[in-house]
PDB file of C-alpha atoms in Angstrom:
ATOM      1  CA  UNK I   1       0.000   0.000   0.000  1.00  0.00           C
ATOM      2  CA  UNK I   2       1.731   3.502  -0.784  1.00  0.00           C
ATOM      3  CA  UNK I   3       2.072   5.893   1.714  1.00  0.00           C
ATOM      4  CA  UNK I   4      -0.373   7.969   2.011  1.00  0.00           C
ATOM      5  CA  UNK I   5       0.194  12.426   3.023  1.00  0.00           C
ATOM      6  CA  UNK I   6      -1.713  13.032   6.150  1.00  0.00           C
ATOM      7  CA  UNK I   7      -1.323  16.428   5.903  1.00  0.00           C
ATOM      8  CA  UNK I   8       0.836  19.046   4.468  1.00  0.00           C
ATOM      9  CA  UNK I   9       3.648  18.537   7.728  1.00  0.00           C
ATOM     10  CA  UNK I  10       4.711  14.902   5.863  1.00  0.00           C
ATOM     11  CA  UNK I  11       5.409  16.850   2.588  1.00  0.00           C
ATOM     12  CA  UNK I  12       7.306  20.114   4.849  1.00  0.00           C
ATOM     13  CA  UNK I  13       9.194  17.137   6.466  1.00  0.00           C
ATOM     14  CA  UNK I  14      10.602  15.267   3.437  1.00  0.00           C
ATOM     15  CA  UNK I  15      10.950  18.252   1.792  1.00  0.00           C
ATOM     16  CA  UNK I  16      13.483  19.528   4.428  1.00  0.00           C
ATOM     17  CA  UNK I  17      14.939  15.607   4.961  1.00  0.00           C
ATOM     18  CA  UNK I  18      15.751  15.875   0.647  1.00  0.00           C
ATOM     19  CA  UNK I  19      17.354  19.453   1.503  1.00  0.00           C
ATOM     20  CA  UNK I  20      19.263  18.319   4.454  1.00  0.00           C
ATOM     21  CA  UNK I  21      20.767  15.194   2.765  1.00  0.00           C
ATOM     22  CA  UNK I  22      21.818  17.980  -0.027  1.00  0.00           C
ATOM     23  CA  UNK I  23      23.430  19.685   2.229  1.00  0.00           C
ATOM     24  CA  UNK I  24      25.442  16.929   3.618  1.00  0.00           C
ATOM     25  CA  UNK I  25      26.060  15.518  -0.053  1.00  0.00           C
ATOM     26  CA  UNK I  26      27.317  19.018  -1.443  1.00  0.00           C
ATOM     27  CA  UNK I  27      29.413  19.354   1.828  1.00  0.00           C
ATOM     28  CA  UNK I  28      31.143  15.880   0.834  1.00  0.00           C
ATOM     29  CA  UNK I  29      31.794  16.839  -2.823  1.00  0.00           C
ATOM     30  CA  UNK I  30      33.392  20.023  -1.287  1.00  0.00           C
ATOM     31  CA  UNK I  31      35.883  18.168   1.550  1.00  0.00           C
ATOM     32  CA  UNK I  32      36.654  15.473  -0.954  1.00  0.00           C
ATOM     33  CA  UNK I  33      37.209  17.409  -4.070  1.00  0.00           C
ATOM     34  CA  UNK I  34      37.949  15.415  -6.979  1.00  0.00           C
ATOM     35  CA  UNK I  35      37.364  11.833  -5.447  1.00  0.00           C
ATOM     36  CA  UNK I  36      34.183  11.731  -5.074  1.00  0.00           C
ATOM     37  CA  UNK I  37      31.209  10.918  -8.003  1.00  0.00           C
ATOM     38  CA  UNK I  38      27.864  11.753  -6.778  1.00  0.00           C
ATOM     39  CA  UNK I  39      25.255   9.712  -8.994  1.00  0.00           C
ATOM     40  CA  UNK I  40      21.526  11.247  -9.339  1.00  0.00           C
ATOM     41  CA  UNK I  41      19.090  10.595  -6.461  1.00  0.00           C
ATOM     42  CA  UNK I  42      17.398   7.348  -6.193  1.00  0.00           C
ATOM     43  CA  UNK I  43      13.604   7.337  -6.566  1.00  0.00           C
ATOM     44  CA  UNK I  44      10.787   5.143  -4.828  1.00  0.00           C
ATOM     45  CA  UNK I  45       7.452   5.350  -2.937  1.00  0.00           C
ATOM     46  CA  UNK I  46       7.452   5.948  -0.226  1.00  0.00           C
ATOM     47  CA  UNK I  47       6.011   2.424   2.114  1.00  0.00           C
ATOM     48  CA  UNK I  48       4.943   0.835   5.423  1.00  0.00           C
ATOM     49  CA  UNK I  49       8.003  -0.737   4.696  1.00  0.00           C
ATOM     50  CA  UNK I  50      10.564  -1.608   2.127  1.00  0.00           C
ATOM     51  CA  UNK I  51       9.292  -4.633  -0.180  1.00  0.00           C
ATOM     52  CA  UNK I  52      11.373  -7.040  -1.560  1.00  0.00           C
ATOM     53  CA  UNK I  53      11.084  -5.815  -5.231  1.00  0.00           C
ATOM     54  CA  UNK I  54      12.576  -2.307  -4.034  1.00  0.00           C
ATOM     55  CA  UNK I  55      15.604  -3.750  -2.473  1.00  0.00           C
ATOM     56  CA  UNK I  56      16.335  -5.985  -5.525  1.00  0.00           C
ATOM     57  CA  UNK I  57      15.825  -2.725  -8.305  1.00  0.00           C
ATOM     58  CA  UNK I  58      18.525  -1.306  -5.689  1.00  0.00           C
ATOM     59  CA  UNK I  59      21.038  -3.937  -5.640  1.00  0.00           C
ATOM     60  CA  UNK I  60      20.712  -4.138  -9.342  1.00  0.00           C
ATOM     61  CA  UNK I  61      21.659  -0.639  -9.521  1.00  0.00           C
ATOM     62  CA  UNK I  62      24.593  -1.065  -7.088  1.00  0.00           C
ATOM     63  CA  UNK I  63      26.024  -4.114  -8.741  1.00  0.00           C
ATOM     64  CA  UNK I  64      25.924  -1.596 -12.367  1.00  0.00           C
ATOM     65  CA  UNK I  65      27.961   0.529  -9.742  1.00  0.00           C
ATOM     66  CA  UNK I  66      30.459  -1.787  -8.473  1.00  0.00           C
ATOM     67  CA  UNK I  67      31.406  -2.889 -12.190  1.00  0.00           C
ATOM     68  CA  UNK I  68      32.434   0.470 -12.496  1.00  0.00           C
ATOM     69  CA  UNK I  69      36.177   1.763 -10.989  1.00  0.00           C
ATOM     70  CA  UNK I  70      34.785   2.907  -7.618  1.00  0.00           C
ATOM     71  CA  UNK I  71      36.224   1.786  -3.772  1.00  0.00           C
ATOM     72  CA  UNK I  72      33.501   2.528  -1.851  1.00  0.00           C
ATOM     73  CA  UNK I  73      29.396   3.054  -2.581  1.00  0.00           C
ATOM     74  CA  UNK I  74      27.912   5.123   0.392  1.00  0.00           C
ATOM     75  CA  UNK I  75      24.082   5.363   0.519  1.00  0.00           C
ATOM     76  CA  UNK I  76      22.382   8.663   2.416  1.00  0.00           C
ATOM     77  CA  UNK I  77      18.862   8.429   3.572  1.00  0.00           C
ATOM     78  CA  UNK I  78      16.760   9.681   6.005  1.00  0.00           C
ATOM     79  CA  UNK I  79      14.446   6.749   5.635  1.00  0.00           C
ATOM     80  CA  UNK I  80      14.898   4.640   8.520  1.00  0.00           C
ATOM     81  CA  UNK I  81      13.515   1.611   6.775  1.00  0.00           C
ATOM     82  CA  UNK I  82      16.449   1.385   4.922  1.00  0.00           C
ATOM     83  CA  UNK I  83      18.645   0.777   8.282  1.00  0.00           C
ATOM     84  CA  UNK I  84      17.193  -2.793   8.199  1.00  0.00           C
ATOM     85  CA  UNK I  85      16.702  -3.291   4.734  1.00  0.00           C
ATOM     86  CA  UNK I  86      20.393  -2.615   4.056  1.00  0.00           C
ATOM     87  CA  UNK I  87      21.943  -4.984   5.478  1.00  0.00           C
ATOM     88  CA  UNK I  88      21.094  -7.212   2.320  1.00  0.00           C
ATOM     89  CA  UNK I  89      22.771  -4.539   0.207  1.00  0.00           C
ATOM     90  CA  UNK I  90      26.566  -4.284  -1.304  1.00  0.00           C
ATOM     91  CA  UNK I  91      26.644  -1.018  -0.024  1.00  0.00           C
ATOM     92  CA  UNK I  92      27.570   0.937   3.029  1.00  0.00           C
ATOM     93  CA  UNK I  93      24.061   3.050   4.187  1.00  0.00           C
ATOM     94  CA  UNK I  94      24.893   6.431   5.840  1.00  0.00           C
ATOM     95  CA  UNK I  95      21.543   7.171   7.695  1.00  0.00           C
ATOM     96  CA  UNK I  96      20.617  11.055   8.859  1.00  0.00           C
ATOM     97  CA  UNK I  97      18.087  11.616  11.345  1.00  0.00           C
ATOM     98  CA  UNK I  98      14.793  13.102   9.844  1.00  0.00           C
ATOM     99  CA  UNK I  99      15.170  16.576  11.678  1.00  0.00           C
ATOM    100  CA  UNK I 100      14.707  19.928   9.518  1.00  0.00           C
ATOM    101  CA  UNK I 101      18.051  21.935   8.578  1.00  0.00           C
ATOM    102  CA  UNK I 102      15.643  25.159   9.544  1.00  0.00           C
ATOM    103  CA  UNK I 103      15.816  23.661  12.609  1.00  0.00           C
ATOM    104  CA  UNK I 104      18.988  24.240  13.477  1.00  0.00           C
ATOM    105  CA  UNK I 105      21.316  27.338  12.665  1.00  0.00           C
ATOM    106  CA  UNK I 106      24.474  27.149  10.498  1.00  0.00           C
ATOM    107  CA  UNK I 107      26.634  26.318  13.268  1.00  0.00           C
ATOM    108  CA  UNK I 108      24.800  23.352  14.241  1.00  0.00           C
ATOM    109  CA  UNK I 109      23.936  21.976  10.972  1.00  0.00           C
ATOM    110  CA  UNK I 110      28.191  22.221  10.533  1.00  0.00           C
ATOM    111  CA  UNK I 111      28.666  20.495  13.403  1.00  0.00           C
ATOM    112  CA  UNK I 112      26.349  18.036  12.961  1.00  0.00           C
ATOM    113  CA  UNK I 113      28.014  17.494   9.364  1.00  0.00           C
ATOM    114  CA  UNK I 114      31.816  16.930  10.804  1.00  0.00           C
ATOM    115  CA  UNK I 115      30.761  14.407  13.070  1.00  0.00           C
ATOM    116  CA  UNK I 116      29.015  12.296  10.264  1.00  0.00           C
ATOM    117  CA  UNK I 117      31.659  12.668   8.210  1.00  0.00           C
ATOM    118  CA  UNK I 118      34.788  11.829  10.725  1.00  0.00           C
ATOM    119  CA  UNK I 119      32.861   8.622  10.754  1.00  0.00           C
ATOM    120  CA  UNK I 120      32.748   8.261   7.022  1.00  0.00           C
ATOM    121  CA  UNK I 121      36.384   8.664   7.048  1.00  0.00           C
ATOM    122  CA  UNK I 122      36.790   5.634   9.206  1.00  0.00           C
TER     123      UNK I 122
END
């Protein structure tokens, strides 16, 4: 069954969660200039939970990745579904809490940023 908008704060919310993981992405591609390849966002609808047919069109797409030259595949979400569902995957899952970037000033949304990716780097 698709998820269903209960009201116009579930659109605000993955609106901000989409502008957040931006952030964080465009961040990355800043501190890692020139090593890292950012592929186009990965589309689905949105569930009660992740089905099986979702998590094989997404390890499809990661095993086209992994024939290519690349180290390491990092996948960002704010969808905590995907924390189980990844485990199945040939990729490593980066998850970000679902909290707005308007909810928190520069500063924290920074900080917040260095301390995900000091664990990316280890």
């Amino acid at each position: 069954m698709p998820y269903s908008f209960n009201s116009d704060q579930d659109l605000l919310q993955l609106s901000s969660q989409k502008e957040l993981i931006q952030l964080y992405i465009s961040q990355i591609e800043s501190e890692l200039k020139g090593r890292v390849f950012s592929l186009p966002e990965y589309y689905y609808l949105k569930q009660d939970k992740i089905l099986d047919e979702e998590k094989e069109r997404l390890k499809g797409f990661i095993s086209h990745i992994n024939q290519q030259p690349f180290e390491y595949i990092f996948l960002i979400t704010s969808d905590s579904k995907w924390r189980k569902a990844s485990r199945d995957l040939d990729a490593e899952l980066v998850w970000l809490p679902g909290f707005s970037s308007t909810e928190m000033n520069q500063e924290e949304t920074q900080n917040s940023f260095n301390l995900k990716f000091k664990r990316l780097k280890c």
